[in-house]
PDB file of C-alpha atoms and ligand atoms in Angstrom:
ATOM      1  CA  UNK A   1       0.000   0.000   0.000  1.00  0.00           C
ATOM      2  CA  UNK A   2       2.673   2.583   0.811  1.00  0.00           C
ATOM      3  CA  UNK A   3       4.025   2.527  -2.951  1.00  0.00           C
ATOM      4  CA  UNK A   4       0.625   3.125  -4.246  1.00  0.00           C
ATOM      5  CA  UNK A   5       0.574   6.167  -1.844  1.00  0.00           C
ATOM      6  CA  UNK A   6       3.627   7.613  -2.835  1.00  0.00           C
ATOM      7  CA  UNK A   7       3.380   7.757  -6.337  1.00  0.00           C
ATOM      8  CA  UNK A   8       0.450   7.804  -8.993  1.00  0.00           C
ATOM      9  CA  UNK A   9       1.145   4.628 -10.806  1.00  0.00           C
ATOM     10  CA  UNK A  10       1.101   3.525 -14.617  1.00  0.00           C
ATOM     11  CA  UNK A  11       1.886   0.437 -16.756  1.00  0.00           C
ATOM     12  CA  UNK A  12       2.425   0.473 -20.827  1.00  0.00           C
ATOM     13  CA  UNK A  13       2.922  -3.060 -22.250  1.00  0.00           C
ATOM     14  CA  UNK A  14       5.532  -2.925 -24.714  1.00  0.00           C
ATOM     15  CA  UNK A  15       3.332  -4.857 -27.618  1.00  0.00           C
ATOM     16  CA  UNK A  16       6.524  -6.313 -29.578  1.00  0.00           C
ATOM     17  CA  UNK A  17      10.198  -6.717 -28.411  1.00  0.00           C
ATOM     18  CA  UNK A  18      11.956  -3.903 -30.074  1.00  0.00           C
ATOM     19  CA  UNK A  19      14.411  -3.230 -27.496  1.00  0.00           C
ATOM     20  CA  UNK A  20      15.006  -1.073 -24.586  1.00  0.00           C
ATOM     21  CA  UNK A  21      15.643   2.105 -26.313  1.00  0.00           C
ATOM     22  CA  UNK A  22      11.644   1.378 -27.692  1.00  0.00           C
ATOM     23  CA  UNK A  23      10.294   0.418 -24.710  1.00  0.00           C
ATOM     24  CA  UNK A  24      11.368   3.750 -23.137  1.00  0.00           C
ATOM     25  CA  UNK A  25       9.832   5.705 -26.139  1.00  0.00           C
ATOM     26  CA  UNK A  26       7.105   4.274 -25.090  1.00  0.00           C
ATOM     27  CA  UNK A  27       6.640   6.133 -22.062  1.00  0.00           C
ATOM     28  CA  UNK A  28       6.924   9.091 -23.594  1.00  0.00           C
ATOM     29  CA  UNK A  29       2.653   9.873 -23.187  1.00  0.00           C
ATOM     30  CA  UNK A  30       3.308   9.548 -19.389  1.00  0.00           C
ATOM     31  CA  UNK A  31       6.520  11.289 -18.871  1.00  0.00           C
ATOM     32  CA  UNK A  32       5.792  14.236 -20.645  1.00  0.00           C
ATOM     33  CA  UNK A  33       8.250  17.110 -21.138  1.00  0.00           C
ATOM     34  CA  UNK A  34      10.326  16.675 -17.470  1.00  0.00           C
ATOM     35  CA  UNK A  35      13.383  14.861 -16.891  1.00  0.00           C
ATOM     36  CA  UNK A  36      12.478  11.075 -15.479  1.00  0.00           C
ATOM     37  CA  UNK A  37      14.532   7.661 -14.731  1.00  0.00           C
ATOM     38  CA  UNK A  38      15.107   4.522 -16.050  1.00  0.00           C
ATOM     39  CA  UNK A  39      15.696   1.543 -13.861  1.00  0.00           C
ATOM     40  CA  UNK A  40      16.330  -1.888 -15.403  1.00  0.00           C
ATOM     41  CA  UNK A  41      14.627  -4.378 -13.279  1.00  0.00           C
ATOM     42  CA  UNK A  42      17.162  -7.185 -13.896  1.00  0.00           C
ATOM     43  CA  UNK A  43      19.516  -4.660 -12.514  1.00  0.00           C
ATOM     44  CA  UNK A  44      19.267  -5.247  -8.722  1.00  0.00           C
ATOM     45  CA  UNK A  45      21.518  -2.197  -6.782  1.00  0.00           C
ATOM     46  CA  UNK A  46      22.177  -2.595  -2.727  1.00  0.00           C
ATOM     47  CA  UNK A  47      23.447   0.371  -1.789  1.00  0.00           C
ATOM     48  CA  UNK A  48      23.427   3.087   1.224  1.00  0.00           C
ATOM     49  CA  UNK A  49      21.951   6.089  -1.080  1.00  0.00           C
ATOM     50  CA  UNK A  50      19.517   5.009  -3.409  1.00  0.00           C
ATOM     51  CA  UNK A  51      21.356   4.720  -6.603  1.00  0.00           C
ATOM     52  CA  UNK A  52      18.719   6.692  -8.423  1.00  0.00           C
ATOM     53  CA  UNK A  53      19.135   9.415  -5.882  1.00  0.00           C
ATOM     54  CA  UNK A  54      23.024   9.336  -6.749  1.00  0.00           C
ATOM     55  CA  UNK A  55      22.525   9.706 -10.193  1.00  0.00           C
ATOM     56  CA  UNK A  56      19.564  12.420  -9.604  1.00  0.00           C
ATOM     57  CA  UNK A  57      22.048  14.726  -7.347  1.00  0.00           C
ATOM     58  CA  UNK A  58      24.994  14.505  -9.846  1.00  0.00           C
ATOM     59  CA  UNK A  59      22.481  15.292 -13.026  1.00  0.00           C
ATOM     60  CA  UNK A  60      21.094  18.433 -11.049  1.00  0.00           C
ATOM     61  CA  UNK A  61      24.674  19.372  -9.645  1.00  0.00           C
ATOM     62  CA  UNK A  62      25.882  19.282 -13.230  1.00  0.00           C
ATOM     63  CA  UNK A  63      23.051  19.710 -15.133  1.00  0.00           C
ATOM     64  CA  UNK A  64      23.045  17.001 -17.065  1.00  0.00           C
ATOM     65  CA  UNK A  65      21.612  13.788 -17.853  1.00  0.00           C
ATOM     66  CA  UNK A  66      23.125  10.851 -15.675  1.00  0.00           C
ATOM     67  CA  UNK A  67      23.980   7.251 -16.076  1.00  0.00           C
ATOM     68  CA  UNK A  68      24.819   4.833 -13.309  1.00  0.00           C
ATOM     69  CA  UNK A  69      28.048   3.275 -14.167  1.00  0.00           C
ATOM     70  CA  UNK A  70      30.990   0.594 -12.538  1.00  0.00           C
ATOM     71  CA  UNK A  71      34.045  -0.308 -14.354  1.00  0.00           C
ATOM     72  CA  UNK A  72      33.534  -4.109 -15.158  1.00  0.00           C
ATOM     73  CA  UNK A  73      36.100  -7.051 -16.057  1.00  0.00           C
ATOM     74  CA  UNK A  74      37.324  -7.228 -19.826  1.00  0.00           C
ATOM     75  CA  UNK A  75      35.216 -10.668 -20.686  1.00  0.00           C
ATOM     76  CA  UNK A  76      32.182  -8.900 -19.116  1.00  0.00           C
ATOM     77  CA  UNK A  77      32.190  -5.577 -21.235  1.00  0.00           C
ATOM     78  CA  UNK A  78      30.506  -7.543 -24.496  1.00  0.00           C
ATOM     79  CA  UNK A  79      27.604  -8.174 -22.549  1.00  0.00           C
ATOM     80  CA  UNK A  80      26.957  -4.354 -21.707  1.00  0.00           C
ATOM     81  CA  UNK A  81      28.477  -1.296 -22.946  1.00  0.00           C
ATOM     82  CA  UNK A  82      31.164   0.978 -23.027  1.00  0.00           C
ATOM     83  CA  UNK A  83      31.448   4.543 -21.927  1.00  0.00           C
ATOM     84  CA  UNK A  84      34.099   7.367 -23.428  1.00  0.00           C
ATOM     85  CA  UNK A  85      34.743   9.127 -20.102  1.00  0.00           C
ATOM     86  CA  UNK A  86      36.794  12.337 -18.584  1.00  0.00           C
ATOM     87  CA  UNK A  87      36.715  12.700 -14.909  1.00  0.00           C
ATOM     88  CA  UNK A  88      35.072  15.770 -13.162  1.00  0.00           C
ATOM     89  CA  UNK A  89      35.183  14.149  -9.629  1.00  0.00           C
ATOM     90  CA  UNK A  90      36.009  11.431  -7.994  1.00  0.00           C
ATOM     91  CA  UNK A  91      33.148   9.238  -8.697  1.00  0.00           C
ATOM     92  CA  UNK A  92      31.666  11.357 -11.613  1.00  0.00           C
ATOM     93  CA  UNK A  93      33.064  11.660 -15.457  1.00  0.00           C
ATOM     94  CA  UNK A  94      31.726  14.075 -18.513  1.00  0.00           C
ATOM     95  CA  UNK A  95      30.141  10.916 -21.109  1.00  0.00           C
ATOM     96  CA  UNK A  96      31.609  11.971 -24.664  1.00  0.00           C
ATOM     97  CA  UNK A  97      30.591   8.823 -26.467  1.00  0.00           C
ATOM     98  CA  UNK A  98      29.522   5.299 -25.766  1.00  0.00           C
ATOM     99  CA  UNK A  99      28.988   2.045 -27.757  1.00  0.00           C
ATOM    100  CA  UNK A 100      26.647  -1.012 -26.577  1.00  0.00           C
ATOM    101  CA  UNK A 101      27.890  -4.388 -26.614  1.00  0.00           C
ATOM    102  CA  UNK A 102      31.498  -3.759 -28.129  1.00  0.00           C
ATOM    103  CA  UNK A 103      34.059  -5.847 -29.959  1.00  0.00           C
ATOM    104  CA  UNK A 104      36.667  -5.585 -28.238  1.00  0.00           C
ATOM    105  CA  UNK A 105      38.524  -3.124 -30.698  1.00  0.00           C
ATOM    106  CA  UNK A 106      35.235  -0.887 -30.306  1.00  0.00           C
ATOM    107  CA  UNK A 107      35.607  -0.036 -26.321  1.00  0.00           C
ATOM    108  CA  UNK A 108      36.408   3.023 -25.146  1.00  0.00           C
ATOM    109  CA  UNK A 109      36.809   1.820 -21.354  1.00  0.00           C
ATOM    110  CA  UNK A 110      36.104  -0.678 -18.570  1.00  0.00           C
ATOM    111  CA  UNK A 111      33.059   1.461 -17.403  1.00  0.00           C
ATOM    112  CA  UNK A 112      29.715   0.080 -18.196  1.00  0.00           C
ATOM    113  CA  UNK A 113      26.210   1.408 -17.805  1.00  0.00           C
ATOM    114  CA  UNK A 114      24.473  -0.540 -15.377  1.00  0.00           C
ATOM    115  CA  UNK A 115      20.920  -0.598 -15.157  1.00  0.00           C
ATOM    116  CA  UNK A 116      20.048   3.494 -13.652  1.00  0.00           C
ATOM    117  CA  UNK A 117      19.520   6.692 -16.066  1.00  0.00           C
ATOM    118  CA  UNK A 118      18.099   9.852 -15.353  1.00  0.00           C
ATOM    119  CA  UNK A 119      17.417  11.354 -18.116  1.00  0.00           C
ATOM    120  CA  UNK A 120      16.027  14.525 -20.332  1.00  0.00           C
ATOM    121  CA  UNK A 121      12.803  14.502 -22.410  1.00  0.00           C
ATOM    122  CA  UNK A 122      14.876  15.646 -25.519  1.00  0.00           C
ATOM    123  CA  UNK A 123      15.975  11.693 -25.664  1.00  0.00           C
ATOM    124  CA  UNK A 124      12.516  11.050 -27.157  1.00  0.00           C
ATOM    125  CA  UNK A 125      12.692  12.926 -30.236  1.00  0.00           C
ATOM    126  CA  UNK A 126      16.273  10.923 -30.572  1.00  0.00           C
ATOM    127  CA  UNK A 127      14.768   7.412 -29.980  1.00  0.00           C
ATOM    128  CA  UNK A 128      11.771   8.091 -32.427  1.00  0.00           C
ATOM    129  CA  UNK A 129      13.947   8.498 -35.144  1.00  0.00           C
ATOM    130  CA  UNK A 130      16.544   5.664 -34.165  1.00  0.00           C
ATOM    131  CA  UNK A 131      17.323   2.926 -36.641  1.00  0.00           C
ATOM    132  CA  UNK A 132      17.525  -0.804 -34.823  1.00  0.00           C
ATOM    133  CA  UNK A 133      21.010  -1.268 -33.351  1.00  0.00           C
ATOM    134  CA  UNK A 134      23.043  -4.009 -32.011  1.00  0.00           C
ATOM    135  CA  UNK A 135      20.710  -7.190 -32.002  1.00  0.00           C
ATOM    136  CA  UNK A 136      18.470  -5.363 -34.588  1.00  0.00           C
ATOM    137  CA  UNK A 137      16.990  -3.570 -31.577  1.00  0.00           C
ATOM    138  CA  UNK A 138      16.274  -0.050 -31.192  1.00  0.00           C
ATOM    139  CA  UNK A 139      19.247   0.311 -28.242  1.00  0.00           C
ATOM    140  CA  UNK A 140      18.655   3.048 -25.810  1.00  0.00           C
ATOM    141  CA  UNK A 141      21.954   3.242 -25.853  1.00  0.00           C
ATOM    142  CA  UNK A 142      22.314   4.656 -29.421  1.00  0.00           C
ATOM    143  CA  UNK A 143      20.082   7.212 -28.804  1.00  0.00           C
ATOM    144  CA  UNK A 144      22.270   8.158 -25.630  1.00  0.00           C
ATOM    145  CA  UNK A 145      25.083   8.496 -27.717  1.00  0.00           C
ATOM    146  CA  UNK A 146      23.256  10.922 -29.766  1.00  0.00           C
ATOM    147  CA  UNK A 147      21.864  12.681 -26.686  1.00  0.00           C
ATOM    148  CA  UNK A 148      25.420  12.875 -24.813  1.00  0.00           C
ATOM    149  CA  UNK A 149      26.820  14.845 -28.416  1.00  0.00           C
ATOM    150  CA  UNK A 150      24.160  17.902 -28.670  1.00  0.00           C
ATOM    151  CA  UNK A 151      23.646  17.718 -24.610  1.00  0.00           C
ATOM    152  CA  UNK A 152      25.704  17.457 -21.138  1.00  0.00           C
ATOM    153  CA  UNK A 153      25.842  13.596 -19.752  1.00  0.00           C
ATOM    154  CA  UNK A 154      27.578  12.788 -16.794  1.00  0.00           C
ATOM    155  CA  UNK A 155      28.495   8.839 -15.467  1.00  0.00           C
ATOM    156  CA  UNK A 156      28.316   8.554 -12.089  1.00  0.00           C
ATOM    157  CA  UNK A 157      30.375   5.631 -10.438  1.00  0.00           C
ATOM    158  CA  UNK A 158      27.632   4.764  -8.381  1.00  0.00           C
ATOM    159  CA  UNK A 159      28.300   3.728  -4.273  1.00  0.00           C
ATOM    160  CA  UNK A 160      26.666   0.418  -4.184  1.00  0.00           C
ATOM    161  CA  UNK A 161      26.787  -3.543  -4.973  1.00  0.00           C
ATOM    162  CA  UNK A 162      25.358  -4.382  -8.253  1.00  0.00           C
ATOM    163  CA  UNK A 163      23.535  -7.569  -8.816  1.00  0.00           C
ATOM    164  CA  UNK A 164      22.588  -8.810 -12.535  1.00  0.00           C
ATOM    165  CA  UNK A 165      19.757 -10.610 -11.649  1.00  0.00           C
ATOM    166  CA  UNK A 166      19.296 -12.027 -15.483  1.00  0.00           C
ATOM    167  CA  UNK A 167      21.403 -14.775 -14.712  1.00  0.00           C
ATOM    168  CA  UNK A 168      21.253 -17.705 -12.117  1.00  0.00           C
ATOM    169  CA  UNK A 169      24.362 -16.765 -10.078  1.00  0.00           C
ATOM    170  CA  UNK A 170      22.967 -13.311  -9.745  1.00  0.00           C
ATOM    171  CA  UNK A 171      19.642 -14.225  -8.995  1.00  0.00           C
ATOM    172  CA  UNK A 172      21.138 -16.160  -6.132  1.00  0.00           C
ATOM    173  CA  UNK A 173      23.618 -13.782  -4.981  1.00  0.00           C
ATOM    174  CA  UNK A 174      21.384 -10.781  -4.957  1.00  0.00           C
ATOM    175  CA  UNK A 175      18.542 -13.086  -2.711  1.00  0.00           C
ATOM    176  CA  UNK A 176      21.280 -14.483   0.228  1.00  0.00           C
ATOM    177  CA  UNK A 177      22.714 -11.131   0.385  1.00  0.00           C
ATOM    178  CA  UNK A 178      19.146  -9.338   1.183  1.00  0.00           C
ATOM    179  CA  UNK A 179      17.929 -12.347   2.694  1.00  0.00           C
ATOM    180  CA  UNK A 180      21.031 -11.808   5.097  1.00  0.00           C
ATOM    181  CA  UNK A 181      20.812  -8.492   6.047  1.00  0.00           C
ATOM    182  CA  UNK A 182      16.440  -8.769   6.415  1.00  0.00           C
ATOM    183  CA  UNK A 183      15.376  -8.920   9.976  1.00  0.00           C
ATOM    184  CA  UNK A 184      12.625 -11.717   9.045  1.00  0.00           C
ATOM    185  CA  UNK A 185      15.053 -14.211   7.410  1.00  0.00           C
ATOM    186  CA  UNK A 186      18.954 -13.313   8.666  1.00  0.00           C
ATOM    187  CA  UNK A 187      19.439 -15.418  11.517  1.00  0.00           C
ATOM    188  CA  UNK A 188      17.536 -18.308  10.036  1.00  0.00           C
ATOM    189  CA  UNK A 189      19.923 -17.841   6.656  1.00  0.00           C
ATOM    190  CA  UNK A 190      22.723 -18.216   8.541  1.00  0.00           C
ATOM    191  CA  UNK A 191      21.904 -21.046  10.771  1.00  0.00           C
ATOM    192  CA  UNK A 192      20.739 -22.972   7.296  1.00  0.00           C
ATOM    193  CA  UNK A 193      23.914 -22.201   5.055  1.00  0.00           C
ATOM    194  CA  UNK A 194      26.195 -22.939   8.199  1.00  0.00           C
ATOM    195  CA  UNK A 195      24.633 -26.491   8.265  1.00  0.00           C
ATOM    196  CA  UNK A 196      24.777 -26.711   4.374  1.00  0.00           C
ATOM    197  CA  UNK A 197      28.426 -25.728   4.499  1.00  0.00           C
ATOM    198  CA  UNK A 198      29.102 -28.720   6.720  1.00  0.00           C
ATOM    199  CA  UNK A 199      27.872 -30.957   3.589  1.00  0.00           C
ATOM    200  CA  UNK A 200      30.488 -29.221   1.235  1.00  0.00           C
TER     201      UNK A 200
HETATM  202  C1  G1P B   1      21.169  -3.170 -21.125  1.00  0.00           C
HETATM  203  C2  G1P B   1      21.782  -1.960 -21.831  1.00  0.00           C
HETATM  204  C3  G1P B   1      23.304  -1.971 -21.668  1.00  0.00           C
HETATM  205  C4  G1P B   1      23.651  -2.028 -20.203  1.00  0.00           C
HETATM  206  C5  G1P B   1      22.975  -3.251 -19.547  1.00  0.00           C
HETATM  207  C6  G1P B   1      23.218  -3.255 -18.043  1.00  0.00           C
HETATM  208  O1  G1P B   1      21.571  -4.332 -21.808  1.00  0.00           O
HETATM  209  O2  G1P B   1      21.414  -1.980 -23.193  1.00  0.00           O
HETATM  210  O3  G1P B   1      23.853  -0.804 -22.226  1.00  0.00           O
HETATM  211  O4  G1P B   1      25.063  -2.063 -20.044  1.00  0.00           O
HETATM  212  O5  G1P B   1      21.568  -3.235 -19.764  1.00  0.00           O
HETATM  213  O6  G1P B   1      22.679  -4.395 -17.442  1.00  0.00           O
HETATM  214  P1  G1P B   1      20.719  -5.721 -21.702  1.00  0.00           P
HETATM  215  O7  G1P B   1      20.884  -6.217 -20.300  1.00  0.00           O
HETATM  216  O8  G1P B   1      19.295  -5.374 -22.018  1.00  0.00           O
HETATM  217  O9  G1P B   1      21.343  -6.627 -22.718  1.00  0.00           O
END
């Protein structure tokens, strides 16, 4: 109930699988002309600060759009994208370009987007005139890259654990470790995987 009272609350169902830069177009009747976020539910964050409210401060401080961002391993990077980054902080860098899903010869760095934007309305104009991308999917990314030439994009290196829940392992991880730290299920957890442990 306390969601519901918080926040008036719509659904679109995206009719075809396009991709994820068409699925935000999408929500383009709802959102309107102010700046809004994007957060990919497969992308599971634990952190201290909201990391939509890290991304929020730094695209207000700056005023900018925002993406959340980590640096990830080298055989990772193909499965998400790469960001062409200058630092302004410690934990924030001016976006210049990006790519999504790179060769190896097409990365511009380690650093990733992972799963949080906060973002400008001009991206809609961008993503309705997109051609399909990587996968033949209009890639939200694409139109980012477009946005982050004409406007000001900053990455912020977000405080925070990030769990990528589309895979088993993740799944997993991202349920002990909240399953842990809940006052309903933590002491249980830990009695059960101590006695599990005794089997390995
Ligand atoms: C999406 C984005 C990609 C991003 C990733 C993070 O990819 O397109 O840029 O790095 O999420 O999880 P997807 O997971 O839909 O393949």
């Amino acid at each position: 109930k306390r969601p519901a009272d918080l926040a008036n609350i719509y659904f679109l169902r995206q009719k075809e699988t396009r991709g994820l830069g068409h699925a935000v177009g999408r929500a383009r009747t709802f959102v309107g002309d102010e700046p809004f976020a994007v957060l990919l539910g497969d992308d599971i964050m634990k952190s201290k600060v909201p990391v939509t409210k890290q991304l929020i401060d730094a695209a207000e401080k700056y005023g900018a759009s925002a993406v959340g961002t980590q640096a990830v391993p080298d055989e990772a990077l193909a499965r998400y994208s790469s960001l062409k980054i200058e630092a302004l902080e410690e934990n924030i860098y001016r976006v210049t370009d990006m790519v999504e899903k790179p060769k190896p010869s097409e990365r511009f760095s380690n650093y990733a987007i992972l799963g949080r934007y906060v973002l400008t309305p001009d991206i809609f104009d961008i993503l309705d005139g997109l051609e399909p991308g990587y996968g033949g999917e209009i890639q939200l990314t694409d139109g980012l890259k477009k946005l982050c030439a004409v406007s000001p994009m900053v990455a912020v290196d977000f405080e925070g654990v990030r769990y990528d829940t589309g895979n088993l392992k993740g799944y997993l991880e991202a349920t002990i470790d909240f399953a842990l730290d809940h006052d309903e299920t933590g002491e249980w957890l830990r009695e059960y995987l101590k006695s599990k442990s005794e089997l390995l």
